[in-house]
Short mmCIF file of C-alpha atoms in Angstrom, two decimals:
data_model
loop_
_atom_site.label_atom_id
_atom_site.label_comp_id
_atom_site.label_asym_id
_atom_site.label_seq_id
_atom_site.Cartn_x
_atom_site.Cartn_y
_atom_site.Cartn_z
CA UNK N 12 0.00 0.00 0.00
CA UNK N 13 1.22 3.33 -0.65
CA UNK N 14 1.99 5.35 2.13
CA UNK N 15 0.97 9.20 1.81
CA UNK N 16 4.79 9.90 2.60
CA UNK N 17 5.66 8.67 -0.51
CA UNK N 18 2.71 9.66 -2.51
CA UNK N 19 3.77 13.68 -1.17
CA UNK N 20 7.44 12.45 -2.18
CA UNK N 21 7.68 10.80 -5.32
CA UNK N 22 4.02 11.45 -6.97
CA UNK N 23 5.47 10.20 -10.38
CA UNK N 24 6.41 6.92 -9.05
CA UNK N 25 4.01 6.27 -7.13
CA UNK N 26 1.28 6.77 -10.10
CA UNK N 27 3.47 4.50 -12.57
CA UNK N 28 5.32 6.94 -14.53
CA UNK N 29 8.29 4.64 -13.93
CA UNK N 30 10.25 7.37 -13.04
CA UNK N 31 14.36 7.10 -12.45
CA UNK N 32 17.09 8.97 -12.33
CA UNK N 33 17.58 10.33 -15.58
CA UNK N 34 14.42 8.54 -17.30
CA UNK N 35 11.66 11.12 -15.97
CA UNK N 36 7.95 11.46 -16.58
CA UNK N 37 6.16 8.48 -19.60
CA UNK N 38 3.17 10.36 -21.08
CA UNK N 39 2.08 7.29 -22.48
CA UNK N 40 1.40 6.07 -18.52
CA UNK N 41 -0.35 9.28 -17.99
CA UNK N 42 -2.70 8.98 -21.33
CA UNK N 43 -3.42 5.16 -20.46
CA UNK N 44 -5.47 6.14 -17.06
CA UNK N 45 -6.54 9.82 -18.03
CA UNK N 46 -9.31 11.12 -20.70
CA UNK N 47 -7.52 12.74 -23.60
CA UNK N 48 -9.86 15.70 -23.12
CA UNK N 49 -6.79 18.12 -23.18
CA UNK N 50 -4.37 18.61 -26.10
CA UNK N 51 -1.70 18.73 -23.69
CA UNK N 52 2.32 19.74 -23.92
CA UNK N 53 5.28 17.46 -23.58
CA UNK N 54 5.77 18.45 -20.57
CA UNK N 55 5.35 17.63 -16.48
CA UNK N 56 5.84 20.41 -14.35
CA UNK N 57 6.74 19.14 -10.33
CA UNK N 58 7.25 22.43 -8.87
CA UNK N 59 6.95 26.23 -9.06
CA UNK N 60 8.02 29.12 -6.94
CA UNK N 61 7.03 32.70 -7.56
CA UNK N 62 6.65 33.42 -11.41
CA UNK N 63 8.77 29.79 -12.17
CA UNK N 64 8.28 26.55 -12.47
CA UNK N 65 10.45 23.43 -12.81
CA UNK N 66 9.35 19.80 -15.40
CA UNK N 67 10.42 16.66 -14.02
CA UNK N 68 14.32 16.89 -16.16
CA UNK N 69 14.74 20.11 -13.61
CA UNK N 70 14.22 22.41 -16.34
CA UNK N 71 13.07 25.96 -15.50
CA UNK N 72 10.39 27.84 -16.93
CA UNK N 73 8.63 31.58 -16.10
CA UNK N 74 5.16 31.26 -15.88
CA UNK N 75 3.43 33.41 -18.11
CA UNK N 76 -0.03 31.25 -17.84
CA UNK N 77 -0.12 30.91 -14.59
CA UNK N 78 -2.84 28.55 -14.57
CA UNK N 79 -4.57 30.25 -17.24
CA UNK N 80 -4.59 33.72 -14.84
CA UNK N 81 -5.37 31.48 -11.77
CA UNK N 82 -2.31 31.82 -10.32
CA UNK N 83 -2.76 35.02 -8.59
CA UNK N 84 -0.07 35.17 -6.43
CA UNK N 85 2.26 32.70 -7.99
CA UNK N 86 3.42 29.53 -6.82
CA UNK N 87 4.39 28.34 -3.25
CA UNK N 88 3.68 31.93 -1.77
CA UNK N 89 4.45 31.89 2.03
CA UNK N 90 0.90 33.71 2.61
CA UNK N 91 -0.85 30.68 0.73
CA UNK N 92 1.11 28.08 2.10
CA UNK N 93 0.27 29.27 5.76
CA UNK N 94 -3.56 29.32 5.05
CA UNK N 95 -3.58 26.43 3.57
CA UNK N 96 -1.40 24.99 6.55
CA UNK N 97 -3.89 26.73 9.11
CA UNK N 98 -7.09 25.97 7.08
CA UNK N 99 -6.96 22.32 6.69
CA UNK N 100 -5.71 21.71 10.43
CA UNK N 101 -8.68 23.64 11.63
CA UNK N 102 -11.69 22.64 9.78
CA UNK N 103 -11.69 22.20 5.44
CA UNK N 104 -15.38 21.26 4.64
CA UNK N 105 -18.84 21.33 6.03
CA UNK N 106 -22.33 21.43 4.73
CA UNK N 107 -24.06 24.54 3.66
CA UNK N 108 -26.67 23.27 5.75
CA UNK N 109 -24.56 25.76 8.78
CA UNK N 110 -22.99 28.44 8.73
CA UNK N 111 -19.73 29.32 7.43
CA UNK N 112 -17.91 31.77 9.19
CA UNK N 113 -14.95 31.74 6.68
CA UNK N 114 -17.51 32.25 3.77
CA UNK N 115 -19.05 35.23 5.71
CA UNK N 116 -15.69 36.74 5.81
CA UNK N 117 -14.94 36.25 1.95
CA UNK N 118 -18.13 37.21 0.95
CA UNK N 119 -17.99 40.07 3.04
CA UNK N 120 -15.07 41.35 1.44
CA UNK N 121 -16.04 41.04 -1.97
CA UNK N 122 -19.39 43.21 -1.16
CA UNK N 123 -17.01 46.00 0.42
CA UNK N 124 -14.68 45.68 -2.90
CA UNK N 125 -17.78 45.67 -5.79
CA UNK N 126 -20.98 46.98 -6.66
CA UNK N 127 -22.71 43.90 -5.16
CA UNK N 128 -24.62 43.00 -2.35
CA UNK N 129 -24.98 39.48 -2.06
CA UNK N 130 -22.49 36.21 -3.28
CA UNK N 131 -23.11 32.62 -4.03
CA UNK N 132 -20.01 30.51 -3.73
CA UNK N 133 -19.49 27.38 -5.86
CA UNK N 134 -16.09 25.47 -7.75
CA UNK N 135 -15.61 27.27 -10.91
CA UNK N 136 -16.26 29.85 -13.45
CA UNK N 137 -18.47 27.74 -15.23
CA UNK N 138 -20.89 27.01 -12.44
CA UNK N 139 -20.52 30.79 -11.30
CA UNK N 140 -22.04 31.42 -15.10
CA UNK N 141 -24.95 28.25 -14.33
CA UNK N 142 -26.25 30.41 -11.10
CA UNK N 143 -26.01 33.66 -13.10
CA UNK N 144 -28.28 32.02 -15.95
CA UNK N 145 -30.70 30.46 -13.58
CA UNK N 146 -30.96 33.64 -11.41
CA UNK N 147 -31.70 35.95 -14.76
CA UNK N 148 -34.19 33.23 -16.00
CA UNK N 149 -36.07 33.25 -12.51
CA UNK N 150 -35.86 37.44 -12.98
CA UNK N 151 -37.63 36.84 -16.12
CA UNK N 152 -39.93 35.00 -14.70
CA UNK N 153 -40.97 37.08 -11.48
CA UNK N 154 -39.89 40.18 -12.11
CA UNK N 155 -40.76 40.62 -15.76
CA UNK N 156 -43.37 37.97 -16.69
CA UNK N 157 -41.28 36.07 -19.48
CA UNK N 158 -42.76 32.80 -20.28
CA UNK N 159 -39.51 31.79 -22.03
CA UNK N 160 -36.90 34.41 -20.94
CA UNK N 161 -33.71 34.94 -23.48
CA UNK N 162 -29.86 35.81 -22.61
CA UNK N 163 -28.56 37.68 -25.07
CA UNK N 164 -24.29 37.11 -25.00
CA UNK N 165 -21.67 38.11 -27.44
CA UNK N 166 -20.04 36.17 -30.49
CA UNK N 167 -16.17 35.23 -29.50
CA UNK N 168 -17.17 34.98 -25.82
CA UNK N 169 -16.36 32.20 -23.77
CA UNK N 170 -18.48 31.05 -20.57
CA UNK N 171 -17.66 27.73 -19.26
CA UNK N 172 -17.87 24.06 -20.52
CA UNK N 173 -21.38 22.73 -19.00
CA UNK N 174 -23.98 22.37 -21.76
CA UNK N 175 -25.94 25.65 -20.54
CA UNK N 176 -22.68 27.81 -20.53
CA UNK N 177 -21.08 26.19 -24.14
CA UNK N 178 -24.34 27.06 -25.64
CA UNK N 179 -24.36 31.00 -23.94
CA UNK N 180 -20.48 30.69 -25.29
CA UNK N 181 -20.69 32.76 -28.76
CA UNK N 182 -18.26 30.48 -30.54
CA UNK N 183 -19.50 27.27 -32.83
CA UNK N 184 -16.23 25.24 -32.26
CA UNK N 185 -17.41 24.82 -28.60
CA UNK N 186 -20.67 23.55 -29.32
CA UNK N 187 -19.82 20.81 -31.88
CA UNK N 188 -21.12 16.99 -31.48
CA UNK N 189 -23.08 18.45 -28.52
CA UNK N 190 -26.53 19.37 -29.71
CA UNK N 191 -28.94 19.59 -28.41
CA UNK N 192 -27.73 22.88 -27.46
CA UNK N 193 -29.74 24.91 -24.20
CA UNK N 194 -32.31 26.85 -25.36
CA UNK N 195 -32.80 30.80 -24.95
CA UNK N 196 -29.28 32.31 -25.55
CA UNK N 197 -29.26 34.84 -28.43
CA UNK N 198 -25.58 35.92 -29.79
CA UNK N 199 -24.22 39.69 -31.30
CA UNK N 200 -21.20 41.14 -32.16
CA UNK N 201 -19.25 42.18 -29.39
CA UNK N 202 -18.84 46.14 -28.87
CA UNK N 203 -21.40 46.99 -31.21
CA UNK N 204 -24.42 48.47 -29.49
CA UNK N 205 -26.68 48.94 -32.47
CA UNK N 206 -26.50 45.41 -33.57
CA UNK N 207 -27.42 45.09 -29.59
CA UNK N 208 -29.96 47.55 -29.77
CA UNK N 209 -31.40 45.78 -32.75
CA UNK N 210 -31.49 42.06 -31.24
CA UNK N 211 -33.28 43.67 -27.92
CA UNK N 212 -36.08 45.49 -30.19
CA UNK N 213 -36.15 42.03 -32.22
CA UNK N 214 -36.49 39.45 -29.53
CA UNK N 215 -38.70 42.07 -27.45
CA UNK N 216 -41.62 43.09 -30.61
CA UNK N 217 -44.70 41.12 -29.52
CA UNK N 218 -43.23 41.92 -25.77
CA UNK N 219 -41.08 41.39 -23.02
CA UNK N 220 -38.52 38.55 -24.01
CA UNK N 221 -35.20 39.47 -22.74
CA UNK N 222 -34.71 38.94 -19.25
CA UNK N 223 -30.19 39.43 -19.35
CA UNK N 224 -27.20 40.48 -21.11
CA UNK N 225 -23.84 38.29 -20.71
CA UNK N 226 -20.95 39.60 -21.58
CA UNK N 227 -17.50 39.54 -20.75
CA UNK N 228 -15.41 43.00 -19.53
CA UNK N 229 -12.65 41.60 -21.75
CA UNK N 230 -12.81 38.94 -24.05
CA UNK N 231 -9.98 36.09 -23.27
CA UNK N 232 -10.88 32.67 -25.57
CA UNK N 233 -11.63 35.14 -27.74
CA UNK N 234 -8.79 37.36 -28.09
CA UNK N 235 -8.07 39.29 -25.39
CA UNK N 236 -10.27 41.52 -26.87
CA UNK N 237 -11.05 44.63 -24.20
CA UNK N 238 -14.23 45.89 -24.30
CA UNK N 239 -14.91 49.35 -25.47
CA UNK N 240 -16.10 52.13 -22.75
CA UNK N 241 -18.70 53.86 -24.99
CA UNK N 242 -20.12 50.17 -25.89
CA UNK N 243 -20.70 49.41 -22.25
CA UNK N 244 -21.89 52.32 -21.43
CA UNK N 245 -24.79 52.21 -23.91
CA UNK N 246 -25.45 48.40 -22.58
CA UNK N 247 -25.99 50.08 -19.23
CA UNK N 248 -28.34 52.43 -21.07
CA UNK N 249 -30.68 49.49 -22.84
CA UNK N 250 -30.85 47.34 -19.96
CA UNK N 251 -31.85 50.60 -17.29
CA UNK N 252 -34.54 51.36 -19.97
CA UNK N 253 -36.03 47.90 -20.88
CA UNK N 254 -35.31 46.51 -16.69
CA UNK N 255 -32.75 43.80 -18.16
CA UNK N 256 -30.27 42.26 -15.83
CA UNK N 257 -26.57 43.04 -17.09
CA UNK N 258 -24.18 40.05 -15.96
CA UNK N 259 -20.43 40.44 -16.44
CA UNK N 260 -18.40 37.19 -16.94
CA UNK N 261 -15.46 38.23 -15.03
CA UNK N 262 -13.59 34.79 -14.28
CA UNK N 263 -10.70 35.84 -16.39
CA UNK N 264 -9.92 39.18 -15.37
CA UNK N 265 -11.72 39.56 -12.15
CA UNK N 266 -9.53 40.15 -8.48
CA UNK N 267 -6.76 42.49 -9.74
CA UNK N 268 -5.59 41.21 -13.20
CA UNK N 269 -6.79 44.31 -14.81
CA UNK N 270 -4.78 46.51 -12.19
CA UNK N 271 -8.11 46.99 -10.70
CA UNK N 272 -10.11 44.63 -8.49
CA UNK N 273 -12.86 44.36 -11.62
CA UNK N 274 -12.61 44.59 -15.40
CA UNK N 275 -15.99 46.67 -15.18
CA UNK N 276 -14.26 49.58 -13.22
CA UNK N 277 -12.11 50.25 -16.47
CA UNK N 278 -15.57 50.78 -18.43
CA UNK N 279 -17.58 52.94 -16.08
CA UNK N 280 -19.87 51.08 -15.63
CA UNK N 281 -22.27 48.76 -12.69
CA UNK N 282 -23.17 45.45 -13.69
CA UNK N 283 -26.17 43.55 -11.73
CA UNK N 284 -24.39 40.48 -11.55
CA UNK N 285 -20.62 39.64 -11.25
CA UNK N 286 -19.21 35.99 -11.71
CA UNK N 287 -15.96 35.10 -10.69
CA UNK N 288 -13.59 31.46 -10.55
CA UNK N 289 -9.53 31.31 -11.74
CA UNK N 290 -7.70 34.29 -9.69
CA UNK N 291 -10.11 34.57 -6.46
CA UNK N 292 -8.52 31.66 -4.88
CA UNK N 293 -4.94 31.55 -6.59
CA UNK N 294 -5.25 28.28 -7.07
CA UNK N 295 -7.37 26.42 -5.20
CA UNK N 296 -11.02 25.35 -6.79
CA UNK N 297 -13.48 28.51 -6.10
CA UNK N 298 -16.30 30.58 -7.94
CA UNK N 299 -18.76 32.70 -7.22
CA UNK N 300 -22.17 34.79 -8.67
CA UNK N 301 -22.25 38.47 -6.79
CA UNK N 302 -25.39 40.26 -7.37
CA UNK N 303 -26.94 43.48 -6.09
CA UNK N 304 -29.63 42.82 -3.57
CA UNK N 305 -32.30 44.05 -6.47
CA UNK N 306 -32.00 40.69 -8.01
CA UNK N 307 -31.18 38.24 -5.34
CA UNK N 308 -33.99 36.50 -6.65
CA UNK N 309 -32.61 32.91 -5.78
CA UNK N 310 -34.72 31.40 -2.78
CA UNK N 311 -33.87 28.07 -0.43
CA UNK N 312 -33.63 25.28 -2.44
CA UNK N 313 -33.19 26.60 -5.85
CA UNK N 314 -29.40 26.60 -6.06
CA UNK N 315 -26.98 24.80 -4.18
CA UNK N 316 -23.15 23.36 -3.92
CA UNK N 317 -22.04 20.68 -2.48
CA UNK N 318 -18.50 22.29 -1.76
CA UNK N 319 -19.46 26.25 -3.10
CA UNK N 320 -17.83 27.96 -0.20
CA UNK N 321 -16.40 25.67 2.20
CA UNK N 322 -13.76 26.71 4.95
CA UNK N 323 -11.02 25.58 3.26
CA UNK N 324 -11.16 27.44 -0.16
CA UNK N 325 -13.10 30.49 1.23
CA UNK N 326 -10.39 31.21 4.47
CA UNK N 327 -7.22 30.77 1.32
CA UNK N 328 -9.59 32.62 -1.04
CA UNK N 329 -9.68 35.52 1.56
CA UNK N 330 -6.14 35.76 2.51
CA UNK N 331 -5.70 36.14 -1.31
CA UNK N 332 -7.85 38.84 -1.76
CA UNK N 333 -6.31 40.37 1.34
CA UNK N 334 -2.70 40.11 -0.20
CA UNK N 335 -3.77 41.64 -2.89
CA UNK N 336 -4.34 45.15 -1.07
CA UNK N 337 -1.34 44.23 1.31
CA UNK N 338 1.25 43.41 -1.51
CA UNK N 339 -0.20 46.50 -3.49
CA UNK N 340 -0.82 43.48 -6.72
CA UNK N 341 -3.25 45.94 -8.29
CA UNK N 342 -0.45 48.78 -8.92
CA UNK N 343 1.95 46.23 -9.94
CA UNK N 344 -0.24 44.69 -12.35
CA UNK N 345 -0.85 48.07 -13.75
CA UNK N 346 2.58 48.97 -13.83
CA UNK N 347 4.11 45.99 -15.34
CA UNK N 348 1.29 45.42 -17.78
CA UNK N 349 2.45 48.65 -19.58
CA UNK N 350 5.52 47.51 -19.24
CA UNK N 351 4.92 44.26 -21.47
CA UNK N 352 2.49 46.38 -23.56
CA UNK N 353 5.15 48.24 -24.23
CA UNK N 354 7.86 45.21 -25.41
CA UNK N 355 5.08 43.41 -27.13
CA UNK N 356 4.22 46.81 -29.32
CA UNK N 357 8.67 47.19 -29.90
CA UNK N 358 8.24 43.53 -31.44
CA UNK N 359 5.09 44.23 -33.35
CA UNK N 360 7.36 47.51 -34.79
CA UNK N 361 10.33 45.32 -35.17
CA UNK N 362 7.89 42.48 -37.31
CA UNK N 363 5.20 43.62 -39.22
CA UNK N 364 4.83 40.93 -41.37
CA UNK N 365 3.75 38.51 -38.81
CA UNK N 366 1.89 40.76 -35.68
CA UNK N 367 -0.67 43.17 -35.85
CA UNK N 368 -1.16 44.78 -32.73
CA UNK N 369 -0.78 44.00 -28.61
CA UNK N 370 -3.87 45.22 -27.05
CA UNK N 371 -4.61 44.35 -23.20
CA UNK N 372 -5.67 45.67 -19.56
CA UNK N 373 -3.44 45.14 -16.71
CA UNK N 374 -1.51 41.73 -16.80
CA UNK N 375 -3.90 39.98 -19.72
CA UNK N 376 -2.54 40.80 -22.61
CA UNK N 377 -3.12 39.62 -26.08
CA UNK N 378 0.10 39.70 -28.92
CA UNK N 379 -2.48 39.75 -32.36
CA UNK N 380 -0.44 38.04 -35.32
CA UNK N 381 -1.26 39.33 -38.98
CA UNK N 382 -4.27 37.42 -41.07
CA UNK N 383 -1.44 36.66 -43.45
CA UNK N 384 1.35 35.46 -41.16
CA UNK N 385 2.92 32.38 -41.56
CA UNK N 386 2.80 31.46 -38.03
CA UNK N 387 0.09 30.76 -35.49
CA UNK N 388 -0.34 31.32 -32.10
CA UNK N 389 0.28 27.66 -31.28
CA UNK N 390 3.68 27.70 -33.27
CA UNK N 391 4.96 30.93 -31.03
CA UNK N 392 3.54 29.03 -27.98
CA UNK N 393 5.88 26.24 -28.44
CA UNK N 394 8.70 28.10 -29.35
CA UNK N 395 8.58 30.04 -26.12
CA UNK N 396 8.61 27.12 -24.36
CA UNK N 397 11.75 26.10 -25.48
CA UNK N 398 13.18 28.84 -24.85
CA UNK N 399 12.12 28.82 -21.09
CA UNK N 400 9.22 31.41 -21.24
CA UNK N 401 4.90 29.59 -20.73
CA UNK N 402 2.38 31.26 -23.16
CA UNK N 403 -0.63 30.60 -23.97
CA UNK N 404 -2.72 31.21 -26.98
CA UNK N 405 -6.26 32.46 -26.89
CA UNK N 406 -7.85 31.45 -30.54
CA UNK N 407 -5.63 30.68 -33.44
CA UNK N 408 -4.36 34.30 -33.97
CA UNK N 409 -3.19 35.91 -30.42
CA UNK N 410 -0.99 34.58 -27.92
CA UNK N 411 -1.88 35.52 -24.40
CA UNK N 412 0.47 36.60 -21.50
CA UNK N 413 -1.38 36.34 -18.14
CA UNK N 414 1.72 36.37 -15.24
CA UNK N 415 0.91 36.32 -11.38
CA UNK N 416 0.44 39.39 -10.31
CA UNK N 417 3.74 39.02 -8.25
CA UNK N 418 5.59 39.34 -11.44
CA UNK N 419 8.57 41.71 -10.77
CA UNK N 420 10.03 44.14 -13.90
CA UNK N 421 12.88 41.86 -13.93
CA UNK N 422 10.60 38.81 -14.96
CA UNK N 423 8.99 40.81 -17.71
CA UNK N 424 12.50 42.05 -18.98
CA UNK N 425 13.48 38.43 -19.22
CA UNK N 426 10.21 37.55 -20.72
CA UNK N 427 10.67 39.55 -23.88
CA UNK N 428 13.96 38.86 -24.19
CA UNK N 429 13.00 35.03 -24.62
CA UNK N 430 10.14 35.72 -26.71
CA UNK N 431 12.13 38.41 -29.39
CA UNK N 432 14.53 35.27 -29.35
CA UNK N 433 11.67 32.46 -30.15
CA UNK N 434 10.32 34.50 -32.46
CA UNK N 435 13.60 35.53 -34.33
CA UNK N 436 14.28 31.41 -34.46
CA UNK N 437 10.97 31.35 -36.32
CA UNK N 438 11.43 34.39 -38.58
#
């Protein structure tokens, strides 16, 4: 039997990978017992520490993925490591049948730090996007007599994997070999407001249909693509005058990536409903649906999670959010955003025939290759990564560079300087 000393040791061995000195980590083990549901990398990462991570060979890598902007504060941070350490020798789960004092404290700071009033705590973004659609289809119901209420989200978004949320997810290539698709999700262009306008008057001619708008602040799987002030703005507009809920999909660029705690605060804007996952607990496996108390419409019994909000993710969850005001993360993802803005745009200058643009808020930032280039996102992704530096791409056409938010000017420096050298290997 394998002891849980050696399983914290030696995972690889212990799960088969065969693993000796000098022989390292057998995919083909790996693929034999796991669901090829990922296209992954060659590659195992072991460890990480701050902005780097080490594979199985010892080979060292800076983290621009981070998890896919999960990683908030980087790997094997002392503050995470002690609430973890405190957390799980206190008390990690109960039912939501009592209370939760660690989920009173989280949920009372994200009230105090957003426009909302209320939270519902579940595992991921995806699920945080489930309670959002259920809440604005019980709105329609109650608050605006919709038999069959309609969401209305943009084409390119992105809004989880569960049938409800692939379907509200504006792109086709999501929703392939899974039909029948959820019904009452209506898509647009994104930052257009008269093809908006249009689709509201549409869907709402023989009377109220629309009961929500979902959108994301910034597009990620589709682009980094930020949204545009004026655009929100007149969303705000429509949905005051026709009483529709506005929901912002802010699992990728929610708790500081944008170098402020929401994407909405760069447009100006309230939304009625928030929903955040990835960043808000570094790491560990936490979302959550923040509404104003105008639409906590959501009764006993009507929504639930097994493990939304239990001590252990909600007391980590919480010390993140708190180290990012005590670390000052916001400022530094400002600060060193412009600062990779600013290399990505020198190597858009320096190659014209094969990038477009870099466009971004904060620390997600999107490096747009030309509709003619030879070269894909994929292709720049891998040749990063043997050069030391983790991208990722977002679509076929932009690579995407989403670092903790402990990521020093140094790390950024060093970043472009492996990039401009993957990229002149490919040129």
């Amino acid at each position: 039997m394998v002891s849980l000393k050696q399983l914290v040791k030696n995972p690889l061995k212990v799960f088969g990978a065969g693993t000796k000195a000098g022989k390292g980590f057998r995919p083909e083990v790996f693929d034999s017992h796991v669901m090829t549901t990922y296209g992954r990398f060659p590659l195992a990462l072991t460890r990480g520490a701050g902005c780097r991570v080490w594979d199985d060979q010892g080979h060292e890598y800076l983290d621009f993925v981070a998890g896919i902007a999960t990683c908030t504060l980087g790997h094997a941070h002392p503050i995470m490591v002690e609430a973890v350490t405190q957390q799980i020798q206190k008390l990690h789960h109960v039912s939501n049948l009592y209370y939760i004092p660690e989920q009173g404290a989280l949920a009372q700071w994200l009230t105090e730090h957003s426009c909302a009033d209320r939270v519902f705590f579940c595992n991921s973004g995806a699920e945080a996007n489930e309670g959002a659609i259920k809440l604005a289809r019980k709105y329609g119901h109650t608050e605006l007599g919709i038999d069959e209420p309609v969401v209305i989200t943009a084409k390119a978004s992105f809004h989880g994997r569960t049938l409800a949320t692939i379907t509200a997810t504006g792109q086709p290539k999501y929703q392939k070999s899974f039909s029948p698709l959820v019904p009452g999700f209506h898509y647009v262009p994104f930052n257009d407001g008269d093809a908006l306008e249009g689709a509201i008057a549409s869907l709402n001619a023989s009377g109220p249909r629309v009961a929500a708008i979902l959108l994301e602040a910034l597009q990620g799987e589709g682009g980094v693509n930020p949204g545009n002030v004026e655009y929100f703005q007149r969303v705000r507009q429509l949905c005051d005058q026709h009483k529709i809920l506005l929901i912002l999909d802010e699992v990728q660029v929610g708790v500081g990536r944008t170098g402020k705690v929401w994407g909405y605060e760069n447009l100006g804007i309230e939304p009625d409903v928030i929903t955040v996952a990835k960043g808000l607990g570094g790491g560990v496996p936490i979302g959550a649906m923040m509404c104003k108390s105008s639409c906590d419409v959501l009764g006993p019994g009507e929504h639930a999670s097994t493990y939304g909000g239990n001590p252990f993710v909600c007391g980590v969850a919480l010390a993140v959010c708190q180290t990012l005001e005590s670390e000052n993360l916001m400022a530094n993802a400002s600060a060193r955003g412009q600062q990779l803005r600013q290399g990505l745009l020198k190597l858009v200058d320096a190659y014209p025939e094969l990038f477009e643009q870099a466009r971004g808020w904060g620390l997600i930032n999107g490096l747009v290759l030309n509709g003619d280039a030879p070269l894909t996102s994929l292709d720049i992704v891998k040749a990063a990564m043997n050069e030391g530096l983790l991208l990722v791409p977002a679509g076929p056409n932009v690579v995407r560079f989403v670092p903790p938010l402990i990521v020093s000017a140094a790390d950024v420096d060093e970043a472009l300087k492996k990039l401009s050298k993957a990229v002149k290997i490919l040129s």
